[in-house]
Coordinates of C-alpha atoms and ligand atoms in Angstrom, one line a residue:
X1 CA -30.8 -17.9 92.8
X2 CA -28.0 -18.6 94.9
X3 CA -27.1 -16.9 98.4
X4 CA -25.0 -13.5 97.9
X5 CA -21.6 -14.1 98.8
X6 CA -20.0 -11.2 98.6
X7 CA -20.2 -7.5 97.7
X8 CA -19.5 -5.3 95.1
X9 CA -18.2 -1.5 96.2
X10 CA -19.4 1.0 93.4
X11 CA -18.9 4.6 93.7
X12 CA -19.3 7.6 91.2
X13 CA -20.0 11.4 91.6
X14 CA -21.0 11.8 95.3
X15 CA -22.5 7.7 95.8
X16 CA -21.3 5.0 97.0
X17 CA -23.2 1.6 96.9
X18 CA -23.0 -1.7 97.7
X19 CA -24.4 -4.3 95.0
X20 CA -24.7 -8.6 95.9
X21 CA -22.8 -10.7 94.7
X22 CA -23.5 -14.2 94.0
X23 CA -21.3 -17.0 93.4
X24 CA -22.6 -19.6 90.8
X25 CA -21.7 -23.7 90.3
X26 CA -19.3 -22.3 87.8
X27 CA -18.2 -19.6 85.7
X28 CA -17.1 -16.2 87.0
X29 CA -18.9 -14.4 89.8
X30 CA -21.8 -12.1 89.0
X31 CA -22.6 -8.1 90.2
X32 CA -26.3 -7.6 91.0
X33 CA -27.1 -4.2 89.3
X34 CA -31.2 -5.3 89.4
X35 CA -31.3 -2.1 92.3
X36 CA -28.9 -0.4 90.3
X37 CA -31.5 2.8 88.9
X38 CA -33.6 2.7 91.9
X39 CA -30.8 3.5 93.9
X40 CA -28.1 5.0 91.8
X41 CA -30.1 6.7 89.4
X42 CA -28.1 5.2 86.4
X43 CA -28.3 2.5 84.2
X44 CA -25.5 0.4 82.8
X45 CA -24.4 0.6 79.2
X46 CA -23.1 -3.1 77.7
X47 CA -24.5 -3.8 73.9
X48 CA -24.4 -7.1 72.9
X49 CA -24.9 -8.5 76.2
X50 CA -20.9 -9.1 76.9
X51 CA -21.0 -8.7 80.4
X52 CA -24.7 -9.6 81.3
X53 CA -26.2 -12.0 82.8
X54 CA -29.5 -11.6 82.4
X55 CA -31.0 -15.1 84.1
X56 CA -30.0 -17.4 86.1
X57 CA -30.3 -20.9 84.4
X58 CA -29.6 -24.8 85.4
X59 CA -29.1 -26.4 81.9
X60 CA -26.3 -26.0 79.8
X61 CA -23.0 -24.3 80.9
X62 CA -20.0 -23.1 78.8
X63 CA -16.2 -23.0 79.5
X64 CA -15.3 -20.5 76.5
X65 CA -11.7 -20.3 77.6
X66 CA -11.5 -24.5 78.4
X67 CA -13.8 -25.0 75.4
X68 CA -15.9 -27.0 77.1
X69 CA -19.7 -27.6 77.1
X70 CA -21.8 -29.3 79.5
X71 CA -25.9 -30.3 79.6
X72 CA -27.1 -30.5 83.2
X73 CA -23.5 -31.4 83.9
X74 CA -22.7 -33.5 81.3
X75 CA -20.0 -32.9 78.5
X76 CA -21.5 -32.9 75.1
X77 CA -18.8 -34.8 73.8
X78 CA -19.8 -38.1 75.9
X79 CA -23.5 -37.0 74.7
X80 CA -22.8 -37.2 71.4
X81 CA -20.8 -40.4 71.9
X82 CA -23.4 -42.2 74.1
X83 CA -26.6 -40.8 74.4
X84 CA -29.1 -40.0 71.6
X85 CA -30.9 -37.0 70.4
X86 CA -34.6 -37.9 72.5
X87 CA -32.5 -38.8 75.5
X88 CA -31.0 -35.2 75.6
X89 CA -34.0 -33.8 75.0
X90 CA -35.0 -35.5 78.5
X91 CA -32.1 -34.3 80.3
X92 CA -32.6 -30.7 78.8
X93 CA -36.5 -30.8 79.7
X94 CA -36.3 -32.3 83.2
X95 CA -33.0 -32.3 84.3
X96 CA -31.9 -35.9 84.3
X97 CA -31.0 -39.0 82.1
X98 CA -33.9 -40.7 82.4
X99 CA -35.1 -44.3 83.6
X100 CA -35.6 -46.7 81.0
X101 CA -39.2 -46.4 81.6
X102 CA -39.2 -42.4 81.7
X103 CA -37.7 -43.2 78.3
X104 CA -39.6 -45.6 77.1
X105 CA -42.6 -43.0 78.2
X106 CA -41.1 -40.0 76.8
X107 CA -40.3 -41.4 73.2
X108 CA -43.9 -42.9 73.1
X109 CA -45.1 -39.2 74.1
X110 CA -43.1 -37.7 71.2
X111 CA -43.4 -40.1 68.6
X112 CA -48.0 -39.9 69.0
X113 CA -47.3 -35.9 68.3
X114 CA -45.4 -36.3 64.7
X115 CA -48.2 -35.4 62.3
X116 CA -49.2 -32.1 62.1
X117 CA -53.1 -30.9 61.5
X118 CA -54.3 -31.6 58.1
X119 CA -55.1 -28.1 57.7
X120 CA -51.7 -27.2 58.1
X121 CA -50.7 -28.5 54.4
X122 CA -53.1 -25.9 52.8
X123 CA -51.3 -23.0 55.1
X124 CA -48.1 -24.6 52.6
X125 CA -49.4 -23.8 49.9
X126 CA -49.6 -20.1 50.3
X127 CA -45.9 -19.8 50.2
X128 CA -44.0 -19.5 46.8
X129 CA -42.2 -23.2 45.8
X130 CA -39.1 -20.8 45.2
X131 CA -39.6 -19.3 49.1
X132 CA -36.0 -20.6 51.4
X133 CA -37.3 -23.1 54.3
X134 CA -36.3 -20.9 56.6
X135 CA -39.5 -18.7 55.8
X136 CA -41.6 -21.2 56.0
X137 CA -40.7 -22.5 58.9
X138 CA -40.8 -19.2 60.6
X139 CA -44.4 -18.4 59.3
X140 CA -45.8 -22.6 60.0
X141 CA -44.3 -22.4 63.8
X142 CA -46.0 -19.2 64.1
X143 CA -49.4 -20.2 62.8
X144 CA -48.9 -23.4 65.1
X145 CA -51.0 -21.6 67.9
X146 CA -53.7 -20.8 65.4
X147 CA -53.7 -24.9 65.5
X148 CA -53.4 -26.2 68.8
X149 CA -55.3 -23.8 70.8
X150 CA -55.5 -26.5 73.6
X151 CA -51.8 -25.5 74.4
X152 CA -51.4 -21.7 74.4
X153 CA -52.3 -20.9 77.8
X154 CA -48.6 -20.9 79.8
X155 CA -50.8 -20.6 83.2
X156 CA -51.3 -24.4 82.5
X157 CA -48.4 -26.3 83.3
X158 CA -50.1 -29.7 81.4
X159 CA -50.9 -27.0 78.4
X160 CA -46.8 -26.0 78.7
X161 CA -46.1 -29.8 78.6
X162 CA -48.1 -30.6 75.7
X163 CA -47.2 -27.7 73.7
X164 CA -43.3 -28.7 74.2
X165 CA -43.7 -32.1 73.3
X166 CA -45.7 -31.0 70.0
X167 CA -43.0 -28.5 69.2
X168 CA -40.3 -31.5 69.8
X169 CA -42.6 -33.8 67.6
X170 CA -44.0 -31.7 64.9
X171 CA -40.7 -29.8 63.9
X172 CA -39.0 -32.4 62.0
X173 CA -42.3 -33.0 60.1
X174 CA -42.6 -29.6 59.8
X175 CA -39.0 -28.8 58.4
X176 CA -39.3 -31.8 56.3
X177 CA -42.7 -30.4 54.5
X178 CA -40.9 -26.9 53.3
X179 CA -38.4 -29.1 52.1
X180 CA -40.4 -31.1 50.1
X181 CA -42.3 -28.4 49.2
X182 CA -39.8 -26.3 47.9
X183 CA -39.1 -29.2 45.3
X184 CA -42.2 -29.8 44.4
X185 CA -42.5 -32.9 45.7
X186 CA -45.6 -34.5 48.2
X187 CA -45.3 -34.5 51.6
X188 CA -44.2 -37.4 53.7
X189 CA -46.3 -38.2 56.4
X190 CA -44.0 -39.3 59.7
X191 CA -43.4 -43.1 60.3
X192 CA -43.8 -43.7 64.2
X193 CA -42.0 -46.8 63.7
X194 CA -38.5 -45.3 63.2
X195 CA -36.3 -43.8 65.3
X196 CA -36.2 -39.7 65.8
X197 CA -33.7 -38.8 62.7
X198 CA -34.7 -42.0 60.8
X199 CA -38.2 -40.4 60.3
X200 CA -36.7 -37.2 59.5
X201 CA -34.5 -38.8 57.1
X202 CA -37.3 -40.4 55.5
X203 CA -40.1 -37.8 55.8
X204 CA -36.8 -35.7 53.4
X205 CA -35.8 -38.2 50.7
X206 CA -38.5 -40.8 50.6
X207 CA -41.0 -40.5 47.6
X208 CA -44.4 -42.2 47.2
X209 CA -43.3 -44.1 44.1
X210 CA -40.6 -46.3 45.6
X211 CA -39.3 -47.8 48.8
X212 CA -36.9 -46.2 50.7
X213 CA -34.6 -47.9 53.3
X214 CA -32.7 -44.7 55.8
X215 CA -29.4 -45.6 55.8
X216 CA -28.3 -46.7 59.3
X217 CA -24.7 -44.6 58.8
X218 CA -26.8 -41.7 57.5
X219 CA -29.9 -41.7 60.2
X220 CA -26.7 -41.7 63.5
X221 CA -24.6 -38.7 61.8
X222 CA -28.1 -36.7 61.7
X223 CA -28.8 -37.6 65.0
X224 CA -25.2 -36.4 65.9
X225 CA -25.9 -33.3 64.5
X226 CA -29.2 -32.6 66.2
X227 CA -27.4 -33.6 69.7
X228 CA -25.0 -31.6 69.0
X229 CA -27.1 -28.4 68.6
X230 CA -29.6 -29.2 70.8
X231 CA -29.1 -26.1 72.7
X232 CA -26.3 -23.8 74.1
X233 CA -26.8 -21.2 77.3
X234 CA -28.2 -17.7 76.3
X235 CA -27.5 -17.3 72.5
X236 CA -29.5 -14.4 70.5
X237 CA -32.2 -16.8 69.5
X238 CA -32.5 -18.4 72.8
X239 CA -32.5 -14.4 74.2
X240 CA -35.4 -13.8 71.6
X241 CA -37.5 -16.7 72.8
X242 CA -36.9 -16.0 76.2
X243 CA -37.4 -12.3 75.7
X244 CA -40.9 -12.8 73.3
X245 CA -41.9 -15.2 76.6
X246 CA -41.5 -12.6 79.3
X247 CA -44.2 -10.8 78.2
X248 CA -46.5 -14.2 78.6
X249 CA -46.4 -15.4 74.3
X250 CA -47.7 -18.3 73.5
X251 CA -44.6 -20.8 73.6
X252 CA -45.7 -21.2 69.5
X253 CA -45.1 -17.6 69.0
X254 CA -42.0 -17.6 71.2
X255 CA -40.0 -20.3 69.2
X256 CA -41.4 -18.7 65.8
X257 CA -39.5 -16.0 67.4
X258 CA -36.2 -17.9 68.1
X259 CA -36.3 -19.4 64.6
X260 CA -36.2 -16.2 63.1
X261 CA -33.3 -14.9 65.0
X262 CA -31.8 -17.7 64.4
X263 CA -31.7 -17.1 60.8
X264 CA -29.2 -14.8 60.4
X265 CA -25.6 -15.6 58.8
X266 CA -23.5 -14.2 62.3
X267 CA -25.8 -17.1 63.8
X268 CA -27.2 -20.4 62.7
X269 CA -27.3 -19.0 59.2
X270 CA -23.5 -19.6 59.2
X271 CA -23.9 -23.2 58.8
X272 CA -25.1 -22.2 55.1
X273 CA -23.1 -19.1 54.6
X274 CA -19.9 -21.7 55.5
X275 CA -20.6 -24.2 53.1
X276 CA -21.5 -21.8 50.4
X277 CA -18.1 -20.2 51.2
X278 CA -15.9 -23.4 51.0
X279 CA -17.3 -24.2 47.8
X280 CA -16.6 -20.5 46.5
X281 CA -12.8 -21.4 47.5
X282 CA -13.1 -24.1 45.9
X283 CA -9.3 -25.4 46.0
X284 CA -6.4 -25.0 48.3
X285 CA -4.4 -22.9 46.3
X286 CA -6.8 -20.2 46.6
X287 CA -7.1 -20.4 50.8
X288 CA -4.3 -17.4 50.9
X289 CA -6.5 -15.2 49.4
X290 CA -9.4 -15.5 51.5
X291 CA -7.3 -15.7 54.9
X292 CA -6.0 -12.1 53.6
X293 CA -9.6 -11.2 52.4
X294 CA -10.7 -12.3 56.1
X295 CA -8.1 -10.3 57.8
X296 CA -8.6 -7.1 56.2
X297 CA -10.1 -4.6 58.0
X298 CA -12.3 -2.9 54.8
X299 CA -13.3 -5.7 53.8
X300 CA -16.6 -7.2 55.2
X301 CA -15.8 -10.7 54.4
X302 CA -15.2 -13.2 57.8
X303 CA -14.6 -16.4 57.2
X304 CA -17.6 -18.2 58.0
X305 CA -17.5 -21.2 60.9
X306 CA -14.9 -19.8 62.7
X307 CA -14.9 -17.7 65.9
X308 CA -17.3 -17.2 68.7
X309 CA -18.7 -15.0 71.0
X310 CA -17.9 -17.5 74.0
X311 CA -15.6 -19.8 72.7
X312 CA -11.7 -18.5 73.1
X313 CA -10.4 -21.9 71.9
X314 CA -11.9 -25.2 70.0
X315 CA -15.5 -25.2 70.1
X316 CA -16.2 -28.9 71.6
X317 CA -19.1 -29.7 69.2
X318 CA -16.9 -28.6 66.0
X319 CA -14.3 -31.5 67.4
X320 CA -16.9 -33.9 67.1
X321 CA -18.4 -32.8 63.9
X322 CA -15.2 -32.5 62.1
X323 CA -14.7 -36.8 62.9
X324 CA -17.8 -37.3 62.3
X325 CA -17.7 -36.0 58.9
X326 CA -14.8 -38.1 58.1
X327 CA -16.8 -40.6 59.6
X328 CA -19.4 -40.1 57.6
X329 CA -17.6 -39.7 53.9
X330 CA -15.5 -42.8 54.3
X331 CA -18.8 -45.2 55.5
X332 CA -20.2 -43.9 52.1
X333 CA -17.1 -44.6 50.3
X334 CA -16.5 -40.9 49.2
X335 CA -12.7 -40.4 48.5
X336 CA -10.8 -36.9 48.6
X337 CA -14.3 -34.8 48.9
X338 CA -12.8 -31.6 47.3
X339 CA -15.1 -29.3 50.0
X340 CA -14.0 -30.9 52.9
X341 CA -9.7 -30.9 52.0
X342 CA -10.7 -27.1 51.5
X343 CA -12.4 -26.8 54.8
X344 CA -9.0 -28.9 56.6
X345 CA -6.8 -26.5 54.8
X346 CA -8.5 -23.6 55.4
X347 CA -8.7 -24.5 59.9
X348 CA -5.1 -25.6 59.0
X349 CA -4.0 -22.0 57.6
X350 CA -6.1 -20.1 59.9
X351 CA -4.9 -21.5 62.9
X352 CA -0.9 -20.9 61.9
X353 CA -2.1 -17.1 61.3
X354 CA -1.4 -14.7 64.5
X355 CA -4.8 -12.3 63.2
X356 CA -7.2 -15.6 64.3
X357 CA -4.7 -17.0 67.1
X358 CA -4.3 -13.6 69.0
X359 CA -8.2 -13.2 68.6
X360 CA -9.0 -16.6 69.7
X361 CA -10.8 -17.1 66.7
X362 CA -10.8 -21.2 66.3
X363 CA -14.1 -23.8 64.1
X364 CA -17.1 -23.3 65.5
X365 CA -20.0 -26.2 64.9
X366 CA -20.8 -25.1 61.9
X367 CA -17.4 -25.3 60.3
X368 CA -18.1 -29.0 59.0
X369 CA -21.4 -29.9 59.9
X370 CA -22.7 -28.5 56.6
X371 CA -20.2 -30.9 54.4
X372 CA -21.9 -34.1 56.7
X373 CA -25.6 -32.5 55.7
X374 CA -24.2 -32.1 51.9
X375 CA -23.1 -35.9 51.7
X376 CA -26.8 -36.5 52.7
X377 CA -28.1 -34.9 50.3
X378 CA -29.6 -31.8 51.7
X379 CA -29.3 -28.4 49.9
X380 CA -27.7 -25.3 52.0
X381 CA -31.1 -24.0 52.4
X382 CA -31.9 -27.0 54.9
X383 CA -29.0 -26.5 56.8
X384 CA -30.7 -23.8 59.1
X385 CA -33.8 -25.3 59.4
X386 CA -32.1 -28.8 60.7
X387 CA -30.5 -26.3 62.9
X388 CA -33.9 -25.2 64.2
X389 CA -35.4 -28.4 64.6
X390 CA -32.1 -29.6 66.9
X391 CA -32.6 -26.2 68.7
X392 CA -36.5 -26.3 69.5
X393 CA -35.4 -28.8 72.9
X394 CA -33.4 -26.0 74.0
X395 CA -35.7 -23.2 73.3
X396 CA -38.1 -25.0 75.3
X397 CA -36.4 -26.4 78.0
X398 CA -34.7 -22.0 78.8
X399 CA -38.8 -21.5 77.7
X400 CA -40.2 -23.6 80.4
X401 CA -37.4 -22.7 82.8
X402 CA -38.0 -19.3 82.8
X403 CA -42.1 -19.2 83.4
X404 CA -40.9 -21.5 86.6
X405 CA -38.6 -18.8 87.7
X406 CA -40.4 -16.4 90.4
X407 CA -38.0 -13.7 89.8
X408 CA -39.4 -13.6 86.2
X409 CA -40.3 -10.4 84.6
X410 CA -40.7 -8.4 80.9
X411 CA -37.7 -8.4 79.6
X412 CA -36.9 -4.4 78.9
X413 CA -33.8 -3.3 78.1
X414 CA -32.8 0.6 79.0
X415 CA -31.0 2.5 76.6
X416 CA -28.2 5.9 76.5
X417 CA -30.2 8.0 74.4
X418 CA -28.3 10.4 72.2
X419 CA -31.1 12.0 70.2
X420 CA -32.6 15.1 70.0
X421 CA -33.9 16.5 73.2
X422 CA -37.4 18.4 73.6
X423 CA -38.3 20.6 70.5
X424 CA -41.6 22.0 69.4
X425 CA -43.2 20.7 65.9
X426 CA -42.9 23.1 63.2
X427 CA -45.4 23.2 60.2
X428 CA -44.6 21.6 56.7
X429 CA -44.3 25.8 55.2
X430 CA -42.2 26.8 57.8
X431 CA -39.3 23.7 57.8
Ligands
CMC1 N1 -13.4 -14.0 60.5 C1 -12.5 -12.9 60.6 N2 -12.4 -12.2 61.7 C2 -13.3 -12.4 62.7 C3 -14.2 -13.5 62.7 C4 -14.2 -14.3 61.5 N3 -15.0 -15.3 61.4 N4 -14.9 -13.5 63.8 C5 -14.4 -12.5 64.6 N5 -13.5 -11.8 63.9 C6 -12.7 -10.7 64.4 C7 -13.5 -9.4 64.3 O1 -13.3 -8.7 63.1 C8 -13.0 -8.7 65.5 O2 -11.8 -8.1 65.2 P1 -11.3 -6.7 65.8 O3 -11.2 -6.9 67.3 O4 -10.0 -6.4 65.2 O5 -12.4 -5.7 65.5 C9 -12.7 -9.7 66.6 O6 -12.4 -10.9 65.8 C10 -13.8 -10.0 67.5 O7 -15.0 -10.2 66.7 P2 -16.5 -9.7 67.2 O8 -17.4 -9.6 66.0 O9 -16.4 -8.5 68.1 O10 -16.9 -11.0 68.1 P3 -18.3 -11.3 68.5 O11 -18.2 -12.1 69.8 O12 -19.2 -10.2 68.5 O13 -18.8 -12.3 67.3 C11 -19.3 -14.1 65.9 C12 -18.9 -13.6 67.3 C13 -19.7 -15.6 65.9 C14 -20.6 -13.3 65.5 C15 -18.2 -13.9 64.9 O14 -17.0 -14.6 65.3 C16 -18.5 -14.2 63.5 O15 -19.1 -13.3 62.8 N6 -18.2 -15.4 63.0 C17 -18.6 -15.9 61.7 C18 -20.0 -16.3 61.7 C19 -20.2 -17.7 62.4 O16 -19.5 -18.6 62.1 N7 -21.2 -17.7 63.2 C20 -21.6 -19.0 63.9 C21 -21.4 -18.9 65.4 S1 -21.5 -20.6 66.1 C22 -23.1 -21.1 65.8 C23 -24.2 -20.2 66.4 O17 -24.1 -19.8 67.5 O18 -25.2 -19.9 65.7

């Protein structure tokens, strides 16, 4: 924590206190309220977390109103430029770009953890084919610790490292199984000769019965795309896997956590929701009616990909997604892809409208990364699931971060309680 810097006068009914204050590297000032009950004898009220801090942290930072994001300092934009998924997924665990021998040591440490238990398979097969990935991912993380028992206890800071470079290792494998087994197919077992998202790549398409060579255009857009989501400051799932880990989880348990939170369509379930909702639109001429569908207030529809909690202008990572989809379609020679001249239109229209300018409302990352994962070949039931796999580093690395942080403790929220007060039970006859 940094040194207070100032202080914060707060007075109600007959008190008056003084709260810290404490200046960080950037971002706005923050109010200590930690002494808050002892001493005031309230709480404070603030659902959704708008106003609350409720760590301090040292690994990624957002600029909602500049629209900037940066990774131990650096902007994600020259990330996803220059660097490469396993390389953030250094600088996320420890801090730094590392050494070409850190590297070299940390890709070697990943790539001898991509199989999963053979055991694991069977646990598979208890799922219906028909089940969305998403499930199985949730219920495979979660079983992880009833697999690698030598990496549950978090009073072990070797057992911490090895459980996060399994999760790192194992999730692609793992996302690419429920893939596979939700068509049927047989699982492909990881290839520690290719790169991070080559492997994923082929562990998804390949098939016993013929070669398959990962397209080089193909296996750099999927490494994009997990750089680009490879983690972003104190989002609800990242809240949930912190939260399950303050009470001392099993980090297996904490990110099984995180990936179900994650699920949901006001989260990384948008990426799907978006894509589904493009496709519903369909063509141009029908963008008016969903802008208006969007806008209206009894009418639950939002227009998926679009707004932020705290983004107030372009979301950096949707910038780089929405080239690298063009990117990507023109390498593979795909001409006038009706989905994405929808998805141009629709940002187009949106951001002439006042209703999503005067709200601040502008792409977010999953605006086009689900027409990239589409022109791959994945279903919209993967796209979460890729999303999870990208996210595991930054789970982790807030994970790991947090069990290192003396100040750590439960996570428990108070509440304003507005139901009944004391009554007396009354028997069934006489109610
Ligand atoms: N379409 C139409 N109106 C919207 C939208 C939208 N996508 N997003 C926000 N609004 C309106 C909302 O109705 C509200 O209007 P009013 O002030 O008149 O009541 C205002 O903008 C503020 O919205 P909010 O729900 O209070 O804002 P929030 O910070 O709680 O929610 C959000 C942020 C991302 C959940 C929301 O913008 C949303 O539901 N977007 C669509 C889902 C989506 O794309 N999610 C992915 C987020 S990025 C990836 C990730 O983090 O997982």
């Amino acid at each position: 924590m940094t040194n207070q810097t100032s202080t914060a006068k707060l007075s109600f009914g007959d008190k008056e206190l003084e709260l810290p204050m404490y200046s960080p590297t950037a971002g706005p000032d923050v109010i200590d309220i930690s002494k808050l009950y002892a001493q005031g004898d309230v709480f404070t009220f603030d659902p959704g977390f708008t106003s609350t801090a409720a760590c301090d942290s040292t690994i990624t930072f957002i600029d909602g109103e500049k629209g900037e994001l940066l990774h131990r300092g650096y902007p994600i934009d020259q990330l996803a430029e220059k660097s490469h998924f396993l390389e953030v997924c250094y600088l996320l665990l420890y801090g730094n770009l590392p050494t070409a021998a850190e590297a070299e040591d940390f890709e070697y440490r990943v790539t001898r953890h991509t199989m999963v238990h053979e055991q694991m398979t069977k646990f598979y097969s208890g799922f219906r084919r028909d089940a969305h990935p998403m499930a199985i991912m949730v219920g495979v993380v979660g079983a992880m610790s009833a697999f690698y028992h030598d990496s549950t206890d978090i009073a072990d800071p070797w057992q911490r490292e090895v459980a996060s470079i399994r999760m790192i290792a194992k999730m692609p494998t793992i996302a690419a199984m429920a893939y596979k087994y939700t068509i049927g197919q047989p699982f492909v077992y990881p290839r520690n000769d290719l790169d991070y998202a080559s492997n994923f790549l082929n562990m998804c398409f390949s098939v016993p019965a013929e070669n398959f060579e990962v397209n080089p255009i193909l296996s750099r857009a999927m490494d994009r795309i997990f750089t680009l989501h490879a983690d972003h400051e104190q989002n609800a799932s990242t809240s949930t896997v912190r939260l399950a880990g303050s009470s001392g989880a099993n980090p297996f348990a904490c990110i099984a956590a995180g990936i179900a939170c994650l699920w949901g369509p006001a989260h990384g379930g948008a990426n799907q929701a978006c894509l589904e909702m493009l496709k519903e639109i369909g063509t141009v001429d029908r963008i008016p009616e969903y802008i208006a569908r969007a806008k209206d207030k009894d009418d639950p529809f939002r227009l998926m990909g679009f707004g932020h909690r705290v983004y107030k202008n372009f979301d950096p990572r949707a910038k780089v997604m929405k080239q690298s989809a063009d990117e990507v379609l023109d390498l593979l020679g795909v001409e006038n892809n009706p989905t994405l001249q929808v998805a141009k239109e629709l940002e187009k229209a949106a951001l002439e409208d006042p209703y999503f300018t005067e709200k601040k409302l502008f792409p977010n990352v999953d605006f086009y990364s689900g027409i990239i994962l589409e022109a791959m070949g994945f279903p919209t039931s993967m796209f979460t699931p890729i999303f999870a796999l990208s996210r595991t580093v930054g789970w982790i690395s807030q994970w790991k971060e947090m069990l290192n942080d003396p100040k750590q403790k439960i996570g428990r929220p108070r509440q304003l309680y507005l139901g009944e007060t004391l009554r007396d039970y009354v028997d069934v006859e006489n109610r």
